[in-house]
CSV table of C-alpha atoms in Angstrom, one decimal:
chain,number,residue,atom,x,y,z
A,1,MET,CA,15.0,-20.7,16.2
A,2,ILE,CA,18.5,-20.8,15.2
A,3,PHE,CA,17.3,-19.8,11.5
A,4,LEU,CA,15.9,-16.9,13.2
A,5,ILE,CA,18.6,-15.8,14.9
A,6,SER,CA,20.8,-15.8,12.0
A,7,SER,CA,18.2,-14.2,9.7
A,8,ILE,CA,18.3,-11.5,12.0
A,9,ILE,CA,22.4,-11.3,12.1
A,10,ALA,CA,22.5,-11.7,8.2
A,11,SER,CA,19.8,-8.2,8.3
A,12,THR,CA,21.8,-6.4,11.0
A,13,LEU,CA,25.0,-7.3,8.8
A,14,ILE,CA,23.1,-5.6,5.4
A,15,PHE,CA,22.9,-2.4,7.6
A,16,VAL,CA,26.8,-2.5,8.0
A,17,ILE,CA,27.5,-2.7,4.4
A,18,PHE,CA,25.3,0.1,3.3
A,19,ASN,CA,27.3,2.2,5.9
A,20,LEU,CA,30.8,1.1,4.6
A,21,PHE,CA,29.1,2.1,1.0
A,22,THR,CA,28.8,5.8,2.2
A,23,LYS,CA,32.4,5.7,3.6
A,24,TYR,CA,34.2,4.0,0.3
A,25,LYS,CA,32.0,6.1,-1.9
A,26,ILE,CA,30.3,3.0,-3.5
A,27,HIS,CA,27.7,3.7,-6.2
A,28,THR,CA,24.7,2.7,-3.9
A,29,LEU,CA,22.4,1.5,-7.1
A,30,GLN,CA,24.7,0.0,-9.0
A,31,ALA,CA,25.5,-1.9,-5.9
A,32,ILE,CA,22.2,-2.8,-5.4
A,33,VAL,CA,21.4,-4.2,-8.9
A,34,ILE,CA,24.6,-6.0,-8.7
A,35,ASN,CA,23.7,-7.2,-5.4
A,36,TYR,CA,20.0,-8.7,-6.7
A,37,PHE,CA,21.5,-10.6,-9.4
A,38,ILE,CA,24.5,-12.5,-7.3
A,39,ALA,CA,21.8,-13.3,-4.7
A,40,GLY,CA,19.5,-14.6,-7.6
A,41,PHE,CA,22.6,-16.7,-8.8
A,42,THR,CA,23.3,-17.9,-4.7
A,43,GLY,CA,20.2,-19.0,-4.6
A,44,LEU,CA,20.4,-21.1,-8.2
A,45,LEU,CA,23.5,-22.9,-6.6
A,46,ASN,CA,21.4,-23.7,-3.0
A,47,TYR,CA,18.9,-25.4,-5.4
A,48,SER,CA,19.4,-29.1,-5.9
A,49,GLY,CA,16.6,-29.4,-8.5
A,50,THR,CA,16.8,-28.9,-12.3
A,51,VAL,CA,16.2,-25.3,-13.2
A,52,SER,CA,13.9,-24.5,-16.2
A,53,ILE,CA,12.7,-21.4,-16.8
A,54,THR,CA,9.8,-22.5,-18.1
A,55,THR,CA,9.2,-24.7,-15.3
A,56,ILE,CA,9.6,-21.7,-12.8
A,57,ILE,CA,7.2,-19.7,-14.9
A,58,GLU,CA,4.3,-22.6,-14.4
A,59,THR,CA,4.8,-22.9,-10.6
A,60,LYS,CA,2.3,-21.3,-8.5
A,61,TRP,CA,4.1,-19.1,-6.5
A,62,PHE,CA,5.8,-17.3,-9.7
A,63,LEU,CA,3.5,-14.1,-10.3
A,64,GLY,CA,3.8,-13.9,-6.7
A,65,ALA,CA,7.8,-13.9,-6.8
A,66,ALA,CA,7.4,-11.2,-9.7
A,67,PHE,CA,5.0,-9.0,-7.8
A,68,LEU,CA,7.8,-9.3,-4.3
A,69,GLY,CA,10.8,-8.6,-7.2
A,70,ILE,CA,8.7,-5.5,-8.1
A,71,LEU,CA,8.1,-4.6,-4.5
A,72,PHE,CA,12.0,-5.2,-3.6
A,73,ILE,CA,13.0,-2.5,-6.3
A,74,SER,CA,10.3,-0.1,-5.3
A,75,LEU,CA,10.6,-0.3,-2.2
A,76,PHE,CA,14.3,0.7,-2.5
A,77,ASN,CA,13.8,3.9,-4.0
A,78,VAL,CA,11.2,4.9,-1.9
A,79,MET,CA,13.5,4.2,1.0
A,80,ALA,CA,16.2,6.9,-0.9
A,81,LEU,CA,13.9,9.2,-1.4
A,82,THR,CA,12.7,9.0,2.1
A,83,ALA,CA,15.9,9.0,3.6
A,84,GLN,CA,17.0,12.5,1.6
A,85,ARG,CA,13.5,14.1,2.3
A,86,ASN,CA,12.3,13.4,5.9
A,87,GLY,CA,15.9,11.9,7.7
A,88,LEU,CA,17.0,8.2,8.2
A,89,SER,CA,15.0,7.6,11.8
A,90,VAL,CA,11.7,7.9,9.7
A,91,VAL,CA,12.9,5.4,6.9
A,92,SER,CA,13.8,2.7,10.2
A,93,VAL,CA,10.5,3.6,12.0
A,94,ALA,CA,8.4,3.5,8.8
A,95,SER,CA,9.6,0.1,7.4
A,96,LYS,CA,10.2,-1.8,10.7
A,97,MET,CA,6.6,-0.6,12.5
A,98,SER,CA,4.7,-1.9,9.2
A,99,VAL,CA,5.5,-5.5,11.5
A,100,VAL,CA,1.8,-4.5,12.5
A,101,ILE,CA,0.6,-5.4,9.1
A,102,PRO,CA,2.0,-9.4,8.8
A,103,ILE,CA,1.0,-9.4,12.9
A,104,ILE,CA,-2.8,-8.1,11.6
A,105,PHE,CA,-3.0,-10.8,9.1
A,106,GLY,CA,-1.4,-14.0,10.8
A,107,LEU,CA,-4.1,-13.1,13.8
A,108,TYR,CA,-7.4,-12.9,11.3
A,109,VAL,CA,-6.3,-15.1,8.6
A,110,TYR,CA,-4.1,-17.8,10.2
A,111,LYS,CA,-6.1,-17.7,13.7
A,112,GLU,CA,-3.1,-17.1,15.7
A,113,GLN,CA,-3.5,-16.3,19.3
A,114,LEU,CA,-3.6,-13.7,21.0
A,115,ASN,CA,-3.1,-13.7,24.8
A,116,VAL,CA,-2.3,-10.5,27.2
A,117,LEU,CA,1.2,-11.2,27.6
A,118,LYS,CA,1.8,-11.1,23.9
A,119,GLY,CA,-0.3,-8.0,23.1
A,120,PHE,CA,1.7,-6.5,25.3
A,121,GLY,CA,5.0,-7.5,24.4
A,122,ILE,CA,4.1,-6.5,20.4
A,123,LEU,CA,2.9,-2.9,21.9
A,124,LEU,CA,6.3,-2.6,23.5
A,125,ALA,CA,7.9,-3.9,20.4
A,126,LEU,CA,6.4,-0.9,18.7
A,127,ILE,CA,7.4,1.5,21.4
A,128,ALA,CA,10.7,0.1,21.1
A,129,VAL,CA,11.5,0.1,17.3
A,130,TYR,CA,10.4,4.0,17.7
A,131,LEU,CA,12.4,4.8,20.7
A,132,THR,CA,15.4,2.9,19.1
A,133,SER,CA,15.2,4.6,16.0
A,134,GLN,CA,14.9,8.4,16.8
A,135,LYS,CA,18.1,9.9,16.2
A,136,GLN,CA,19.3,13.7,17.1
A,137,ASN,CA,19.5,16.6,14.8
A,138,THR,CA,17.5,14.8,12.3
A,139,SER,CA,15.5,17.1,10.0
A,140,ARG,CA,11.9,15.9,8.8
A,141,ASN,CA,10.0,17.5,5.3
A,142,THR,CA,6.6,17.3,6.2
A,143,ASN,CA,5.7,18.1,2.3
A,144,SER,CA,7.0,14.5,1.8
A,145,ILE,CA,5.0,12.6,4.1
A,146,TRP,CA,3.1,10.3,1.8
A,147,LEU,CA,6.6,8.9,1.1
A,148,PRO,CA,7.2,7.0,4.9
A,149,ILE,CA,3.2,6.1,4.3
A,150,ILE,CA,4.0,4.4,1.0
A,151,LEU,CA,7.4,2.4,2.9
A,152,PHE,CA,5.4,1.8,5.6
A,153,PHE,CA,2.2,-0.1,4.0
A,154,GLY,CA,4.8,-1.6,1.0
A,155,SER,CA,6.9,-3.1,4.1
A,156,GLY,CA,4.3,-4.4,5.7
A,157,LEU,CA,2.9,-5.7,2.4
A,158,LEU,CA,6.2,-7.6,1.0
A,159,ASP,CA,6.3,-9.2,4.6
A,160,THR,CA,3.2,-10.4,4.4
A,161,THR,CA,2.9,-11.8,0.9
A,162,LEU,CA,6.1,-13.4,1.6
A,163,LYS,CA,4.5,-15.5,4.7
A,164,TYR,CA,1.5,-16.1,2.8
A,165,LEU,CA,3.6,-17.6,-0.5
A,166,GLU,CA,5.5,-19.8,1.6
A,167,THR,CA,2.6,-20.9,3.9
A,168,THR,CA,0.5,-21.8,0.9
A,169,TYR,CA,2.6,-22.4,-2.4
A,170,VAL,CA,6.2,-22.8,-2.0
A,171,ALA,CA,7.6,-26.3,-1.1
A,172,LYS,CA,10.4,-26.8,1.5
A,173,ALA,CA,12.4,-27.7,-1.1
A,174,ASP,CA,11.6,-24.7,-3.5
A,175,ILE,CA,12.8,-21.7,-1.1
A,176,PRO,CA,16.2,-21.3,-2.8
A,177,ILE,CA,14.6,-21.1,-6.5
A,178,PHE,CA,12.1,-19.1,-5.1
A,179,SER,CA,14.3,-17.1,-3.5
A,180,ALA,CA,16.6,-16.7,-6.6
A,181,SER,CA,13.6,-15.8,-8.6
A,182,ILE,CA,12.3,-13.1,-6.8
A,183,PHE,CA,16.2,-11.4,-6.7
A,184,PHE,CA,16.6,-11.9,-10.9
A,185,ILE,CA,13.3,-10.4,-11.3
A,186,ALA,CA,14.5,-7.4,-8.9
A,187,GLY,CA,18.1,-7.1,-10.5
A,188,ILE,CA,16.5,-7.3,-14.2
A,189,LEU,CA,14.1,-4.5,-13.3
A,190,GLY,CA,17.1,-2.3,-11.4
A,191,ALA,CA,19.2,-2.9,-14.7
A,192,VAL,CA,16.9,-1.8,-17.0
A,193,PHE,CA,16.4,1.7,-14.6
A,194,ILE,CA,20.4,1.9,-15.1
A,195,LEU,CA,20.0,1.4,-18.8
A,196,ILE,CA,17.9,4.3,-19.0
A,197,GLN,CA,20.1,6.0,-17.1
A,198,ALA,CA,23.0,5.7,-19.6
A,199,PHE,CA,21.1,7.0,-22.7
A,200,LYS,CA,21.0,10.2,-20.3
A,201,THR,CA,24.2,10.1,-18.5
A,202,LYS,CA,27.3,8.4,-18.5
A,203,VAL,CA,27.7,5.8,-16.5
A,204,ASN,CA,31.0,4.0,-14.8
A,205,ILE,CA,30.8,0.8,-12.8
A,206,GLU,CA,34.3,0.9,-10.8
A,207,PHE,CA,35.3,-2.7,-9.4
A,208,LYS,CA,35.1,-1.5,-5.3
A,209,THR,CA,31.2,-1.3,-6.6
A,210,VAL,CA,30.9,-4.9,-7.8
A,211,GLY,CA,32.9,-6.2,-5.0
A,212,GLY,CA,30.0,-4.6,-2.9
A,213,GLY,CA,27.4,-5.7,-5.0
A,214,ILE,CA,28.9,-9.3,-4.6
A,215,ILE,CA,29.3,-9.0,-0.8
A,216,LEU,CA,25.8,-7.8,-0.2
A,217,GLY,CA,23.9,-10.4,-2.4
A,218,VAL,CA,25.4,-13.2,-0.7
A,219,ILE,CA,24.2,-11.8,2.7
A,220,ASN,CA,20.8,-10.5,1.2
A,221,TYR,CA,20.1,-13.9,-0.2
A,222,TYR,CA,20.3,-15.8,3.2
A,223,SER,CA,18.7,-13.0,5.0
A,224,ILE,CA,15.5,-13.9,3.1
A,225,TYR,CA,16.1,-17.7,3.1
A,226,LEU,CA,16.6,-17.8,6.4
A,227,LEU,CA,13.7,-16.2,7.0
A,228,LEU,CA,11.6,-18.4,4.9
A,229,LYS,CA,13.1,-21.2,6.7
A,230,ALA,CA,12.4,-19.6,10.1
A,231,LEU,CA,8.5,-19.4,8.7
A,232,GLN,CA,8.3,-22.8,8.3
A,233,TYR,CA,9.1,-23.6,12.1
A,234,LYS,CA,5.5,-24.3,13.4
A,235,GLY,CA,6.3,-23.8,16.8
A,236,LEU,CA,6.7,-20.4,16.4
A,237,GLU,CA,3.4,-18.2,14.7
A,238,SER,CA,4.5,-15.6,12.3
A,239,SER,CA,3.0,-12.6,14.3
A,240,THR,CA,5.5,-13.5,17.0
A,241,LEU,CA,8.3,-14.4,14.6
A,242,PHE,CA,7.9,-10.9,13.0
A,243,THR,CA,7.8,-8.6,15.5
A,244,ILE,CA,10.9,-10.4,17.1
A,245,ASN,CA,12.9,-10.4,14.3
A,246,ASN,CA,11.9,-6.7,13.7
A,247,VAL,CA,12.6,-5.4,16.9
A,248,SER,CA,15.7,-7.4,16.9
A,249,ILE,CA,17.2,-6.2,13.6
A,250,VAL,CA,16.6,-2.3,14.8
A,251,THR,CA,18.3,-2.8,18.3
A,252,LEU,CA,21.3,-4.9,16.8
A,253,SER,CA,21.7,-2.3,14.1
A,254,THR,CA,21.5,0.8,17.0
A,255,LEU,CA,24.5,-1.5,19.0
A,256,VAL,CA,26.1,-2.0,16.1
A,257,GLY,CA,26.2,1.7,14.9
A,258,LEU,CA,27.3,2.6,18.6
A,259,LEU,CA,30.2,0.0,18.9
A,260,PHE,CA,31.4,0.1,15.3
A,261,PHE,CA,30.5,3.8,13.5
A,262,LYS,CA,30.8,5.7,17.2
A,263,GLU,CA,27.1,6.9,16.5
A,264,GLN,CA,25.6,8.8,19.4
A,265,LEU,CA,22.7,7.6,21.5
A,266,GLY,CA,19.9,9.8,23.5
A,267,VAL,CA,18.3,8.6,26.5
A,268,LYS,CA,15.4,7.7,24.2
A,269,ASN,CA,17.5,5.6,22.1
A,270,TRP,CA,18.8,3.5,25.7
A,271,ILE,CA,14.9,3.4,26.9
A,272,GLY,CA,14.3,1.7,23.5
A,273,ILE,CA,16.7,-1.0,23.4
A,274,VAL,CA,15.7,-1.6,27.2
A,275,THR,CA,12.3,-1.8,26.1
A,276,ALA,CA,13.1,-4.0,23.2
A,277,ILE,CA,14.7,-6.8,25.2
A,278,ILE,CA,11.6,-6.9,27.3
A,279,SER,CA,9.1,-7.1,24.8
A,280,ILE,CA,11.0,-10.1,23.1
A,281,LEU,CA,11.4,-12.0,26.6
A,282,LEU,CA,7.3,-11.4,27.0
A,283,ILE,CA,6.6,-12.6,23.2
A,284,THR,CA,8.9,-15.4,23.8
A,285,LEU,CA,7.0,-16.5,26.8
A,286,ALA,CA,3.7,-16.3,25.4
């Protein structure tokens, strides 16, 4: 359980860092690319074995890691477009309610149990995510409805693939190098995108952007590493873990926004927070 709690805290810190990026006018895309490389190097430092590119490519999980790397950088761009055209609340709802996809996957593929208490808890969790994510005065563009749909399925596919690879191919000792590979691939793709931009317009990388990318990279790595470690705990089914993980991140992020960024919470938000706590208790007891 300590790995899950730590992963939730790390994921919430990512939310805090993105808010600070806006405050200090840090170039988000550049910081994201730097973050991927730093996360990759952090994984290498945590890996006790011998690092060989040839050996990594020959592992059974490499193609899956490559797929996840592509998903990471692609979903980031989709999230940015969704935020611009549909609003931040839509981003949060679409990405976090996607938890239903790995839940269904776990129930059918791994034959995980779904009793009345757990089912009701999962339903409450989805309601809690929706209510907690609602922000006042958020504009929505119905002409871009395809963006949150892509984000919903993409986020669900990412979590499901991560669980499948961890269960089927990734050994405990390989978690650091597996995570590092995902981040390096995402970083390389992001760097290529920036280089393409550099041919069209001048690209300046400021020191604060590098610093922000480094901090984000270390935290980002551990958010994935700790989640993978939590998934290896046999006493907690993936359907339970992903539900608790997602609803806790949304709830904790909302509370952090209230306490440190002076965000306003409406009645729906408070109802969502209370519902989230109840859902976590029900799922844990189940």
